[in-house]
PDB file of C-alpha atoms in Angstrom:
ATOM      1  CA  ARG A 234      90.596 117.218  96.469  1.00 74.00           C
ATOM      2  CA  LEU A 235      91.289 115.501  93.141  1.00 83.00           C
ATOM      3  CA  ALA A 236      90.444 112.036  94.517  1.00 86.00           C
ATOM      4  CA  TYR A 237      87.175 113.408  95.894  1.00 82.00           C
ATOM      5  CA  GLU A 238      86.178 115.006  92.590  1.00 85.00           C
ATOM      6  CA  THR A 239      87.232 111.921  90.624  1.00 86.00           C
ATOM      7  CA  ASN A 240      85.030 109.706  92.796  1.00 82.00           C
ATOM      8  CA  ARG A 241      82.116 112.163  92.512  1.00 82.00           C
ATOM      9  CA  ALA A 242      82.435 111.879  88.730  1.00 85.00           C
ATOM     10  CA  GLY A 243      82.055 108.090  88.965  1.00 84.00           C
ATOM     11  CA  ALA A 244      85.672 107.019  88.535  1.00 86.00           C
ATOM     12  CA  LEU A 245      88.166 105.654  91.060  1.00 87.00           C
ATOM     13  CA  GLY A 246      90.111 108.450  92.745  1.00 87.00           C
ATOM     14  CA  SER A 247      93.334 107.832  94.635  1.00 93.00           C
ATOM     15  CA  ILE A 248      95.072 109.910  97.282  1.00 95.00           C
ATOM     16  CA  ALA A 249      98.798 110.234  96.621  1.00 94.00           C
ATOM     17  CA  ALA A 250     100.496 109.669  99.985  1.00 96.00           C
ATOM     18  CA  GLY A 251     103.844 109.545  98.197  1.00 95.00           C
ATOM     19  CA  HIS A 252     106.805 109.595 100.590  1.00 95.00           C
ATOM     20  CA  PHE A 253     104.723 108.715 103.666  1.00 96.00           C
ATOM     21  CA  ASN A 254     107.438 109.034 106.283  1.00 95.00           C
ATOM     22  CA  THR A 255     107.033 112.374 108.083  1.00 94.00           C
ATOM     23  CA  ALA A 256     104.398 113.928 110.325  1.00 94.00           C
ATOM     24  CA  SER A 257     103.702 116.720 107.837  1.00 95.00           C
ATOM     25  CA  VAL A 258     102.991 114.272 105.014  1.00 96.00           C
ATOM     26  CA  VAL A 259     100.715 112.248 107.293  1.00 97.00           C
ATOM     27  CA  GLU A 260      98.844 115.431 108.258  1.00 97.00           C
ATOM     28  CA  ASN A 261      98.307 116.380 104.603  1.00 96.00           C
ATOM     29  CA  VAL A 262      97.046 112.914 103.701  1.00 96.00           C
ATOM     30  CA  GLU A 263      94.723 112.928 106.737  1.00 96.00           C
ATOM     31  CA  LYS A 264      93.135 116.148 105.412  1.00 94.00           C
ATOM     32  CA  GLU A 265      92.564 114.507 102.024  1.00 92.00           C
ATOM     33  CA  VAL A 266      91.005 111.455 103.697  1.00 94.00           C
ATOM     34  CA  ARG A 267      88.571 113.639 105.652  1.00 91.00           C
ATOM     35  CA  LEU A 268      87.513 115.366 102.439  1.00 88.00           C
ATOM     36  CA  LEU A 269      87.133 112.092 100.557  1.00 88.00           C
ATOM     37  CA  ARG A 270      84.998 110.600 103.317  1.00 86.00           C
ATOM     38  CA  GLU A 271      82.509 113.443 102.764  1.00 82.00           C
ATOM     39  CA  ALA A 272      81.655 111.863  99.418  1.00 74.00           C
ATOM     40  CA  GLU A 273      79.293 109.143 100.553  1.00 74.00           C
ATOM     41  CA  GLY A 274      80.189 105.749  99.148  1.00 78.00           C
ATOM     42  CA  SER A 275      83.619 106.828  97.892  1.00 84.00           C
ATOM     43  CA  PRO A 276      86.237 104.123  98.306  1.00 91.00           C
ATOM     44  CA  LEU A 277      89.485 105.128  99.965  1.00 93.00           C
ATOM     45  CA  VAL A 278      92.468 104.309  97.743  1.00 95.00           C
ATOM     46  CA  VAL A 279      95.916 105.537  98.764  1.00 97.00           C
ATOM     47  CA  GLY A 280      99.219 105.344  96.861  1.00 96.00           C
ATOM     48  CA  PHE A 281     102.600 104.981  98.563  1.00 96.00           C
ATOM     49  CA  ILE A 282     106.118 105.257  97.112  1.00 95.00           C
ATOM     50  CA  GLY A 283     107.886 102.143  98.334  1.00 93.00           C
ATOM     51  CA  HIS A 284     111.550 103.102  98.458  1.00 93.00           C
ATOM     52  CA  SER A 285     110.960 106.052 100.796  1.00 95.00           C
ATOM     53  CA  THR A 286     107.911 104.921 102.752  1.00 96.00           C
ATOM     54  CA  PHE A 287     109.010 101.398 103.599  1.00 96.00           C
ATOM     55  CA  LYS A 288     112.792 101.748 103.930  1.00 95.00           C
ATOM     56  CA  SER A 289     112.530 102.415 107.691  1.00 95.00           C
ATOM     57  CA  GLU A 290     110.504 101.176 110.637  1.00 96.00           C
ATOM     58  CA  THR A 291     109.115 104.706 110.981  1.00 95.00           C
ATOM     59  CA  GLY A 292     107.455 104.486 107.574  1.00 96.00           C
ATOM     60  CA  TRP A 293     106.086 101.021 108.326  1.00 97.00           C
ATOM     61  CA  LYS A 294     104.606 102.201 111.617  1.00 97.00           C
ATOM     62  CA  LEU A 295     103.051 105.291 110.029  1.00 97.00           C
ATOM     63  CA  VAL A 296     101.394 103.180 107.318  1.00 98.00           C
ATOM     64  CA  GLU A 297     100.218 100.589 109.852  1.00 97.00           C
ATOM     65  CA  GLU A 298      98.662 103.301 112.018  1.00 97.00           C
ATOM     66  CA  PHE A 299      97.055 104.896 108.961  1.00 97.00           C
ATOM     67  CA  MET A 300      95.560 101.596 107.792  1.00 97.00           C
ATOM     68  CA  SER A 301      94.243 100.818 111.270  1.00 97.00           C
ATOM     69  CA  ARG A 302      92.605 104.240 111.525  1.00 96.00           C
ATOM     70  CA  HIS A 303      91.136 104.561 108.038  1.00 96.00           C
ATOM     71  CA  LYS A 304      90.692 101.041 106.636  1.00 96.00           C
ATOM     72  CA  PRO A 305      91.376 101.895 102.976  1.00 96.00           C
ATOM     73  CA  GLU A 306      89.656  99.665 100.458  1.00 95.00           C
ATOM     74  CA  ALA A 307      92.831  99.557  98.367  1.00 96.00           C
ATOM     75  CA  VAL A 308      96.424 100.736  98.379  1.00 97.00           C
ATOM     76  CA  GLN A 309      98.770 101.300  95.481  1.00 95.00           C
ATOM     77  CA  TYR A 310     102.471 100.543  95.819  1.00 94.00           C
ATOM     78  CA  PHE A 311     105.149 101.548  93.344  1.00 90.00           C
ATOM     79  CA  ALA A 312     108.862 102.344  93.087  1.00 85.00           C
ATOM     80  CA  PRO A 313     109.216  99.442  93.967  1.00 88.00           C
ATOM     81  CA  ALA A 314     105.936  97.596  94.346  1.00 89.00           C
ATOM     82  CA  VAL A 315     107.177  95.140  96.957  1.00 91.00           C
ATOM     83  CA  MET A 316     109.290  96.035  99.990  1.00 94.00           C
ATOM     84  CA  LYS A 317     110.330  93.853 102.924  1.00 95.00           C
ATOM     85  CA  ARG A 318     110.110  95.142 106.476  1.00 97.00           C
ATOM     86  CA  PRO A 319     113.602  96.138 107.655  1.00 95.00           C
ATOM     87  CA  SER A 320     113.139  94.652 111.132  1.00 96.00           C
ATOM     88  CA  ASP A 321     112.395  91.113 109.943  1.00 96.00           C
ATOM     89  CA  GLY A 322     113.281  90.944 106.237  1.00 95.00           C
ATOM     90  CA  GLN A 323     110.246  88.711 105.685  1.00 95.00           C
ATOM     91  CA  THR A 324     107.024  90.694 105.970  1.00 96.00           C
ATOM     92  CA  SER A 325     106.152  92.595 102.805  1.00 95.00           C
ATOM     93  CA  ASN A 326     104.085  95.705 102.309  1.00 96.00           C
ATOM     94  CA  ILE A 327     101.657  93.414 100.446  1.00 94.00           C
ATOM     95  CA  ASP A 328     101.303  91.360 103.646  1.00 96.00           C
ATOM     96  CA  LEU A 329     100.651  94.579 105.567  1.00 97.00           C
ATOM     97  CA  ALA A 330      97.843  95.572 103.213  1.00 97.00           C
ATOM     98  CA  HIS A 331      96.227  92.142 103.361  1.00 97.00           C
ATOM     99  CA  LYS A 332      96.462  92.167 107.177  1.00 97.00           C
ATOM    100  CA  HIS A 333      94.260  95.269 107.108  1.00 97.00           C
ATOM    101  CA  GLY A 334      91.842  93.912 104.498  1.00 97.00           C
ATOM    102  CA  CYS A 335      93.099  96.114 101.652  1.00 96.00           C
ATOM    103  CA  LYS A 336      93.193  95.216  98.001  1.00 96.00           C
ATOM    104  CA  VAL A 337      96.578  95.958  96.429  1.00 95.00           C
ATOM    105  CA  ILE A 338      97.260  97.786  93.173  1.00 93.00           C
ATOM    106  CA  THR A 339     100.879  97.639  92.063  1.00 88.00           C
ATOM    107  CA  GLN A 340     102.946  99.263  89.397  1.00 81.00           C
ATOM    108  CA  VAL A 341     105.851  97.026  88.482  1.00 80.00           C
ATOM    109  CA  GLY A 342     108.833  97.443  86.200  1.00 80.00           C
ATOM    110  CA  THR A 343     109.924  93.858  85.692  1.00 82.00           C
ATOM    111  CA  GLU A 344     108.439  90.387  85.317  1.00 87.00           C
ATOM    112  CA  ALA A 345     110.156  89.331  88.568  1.00 84.00           C
ATOM    113  CA  HIS A 346     108.491  92.177  90.459  1.00 79.00           C
ATOM    114  CA  ALA A 347     105.133  91.227  88.929  1.00 81.00           C
ATOM    115  CA  ILE A 348     105.507  87.638  90.099  1.00 82.00           C
ATOM    116  CA  GLU A 349     106.520  88.772  93.585  1.00 79.00           C
ATOM    117  CA  ALA A 350     103.609  91.229  93.817  1.00 75.00           C
TER     118      ALA A 350
END
């Protein structure tokens, strides 16, 4: 509801998906997306916590399915900003976002992470 109200006020609201790795979290985020979409013209921005969301193939698949379904305009990654897919060690969550046409907002803690992001 906060993202919806923030967008209605003219700012950029973001849905906190957080630890996006269980069905219950996905269900809660889906409810927020439905509400946000009621605000005509509101961009969909979703934030994910990297170390829990992207540490397993399950998290990767849930995010991929979410992005395919909802086509967010932007995603925010943090803690850490860049994660590699466990199954190939090459593909990053940044690559995943770009594959789905998303802009990426990152929160980084070091210069090395900023360069990588």
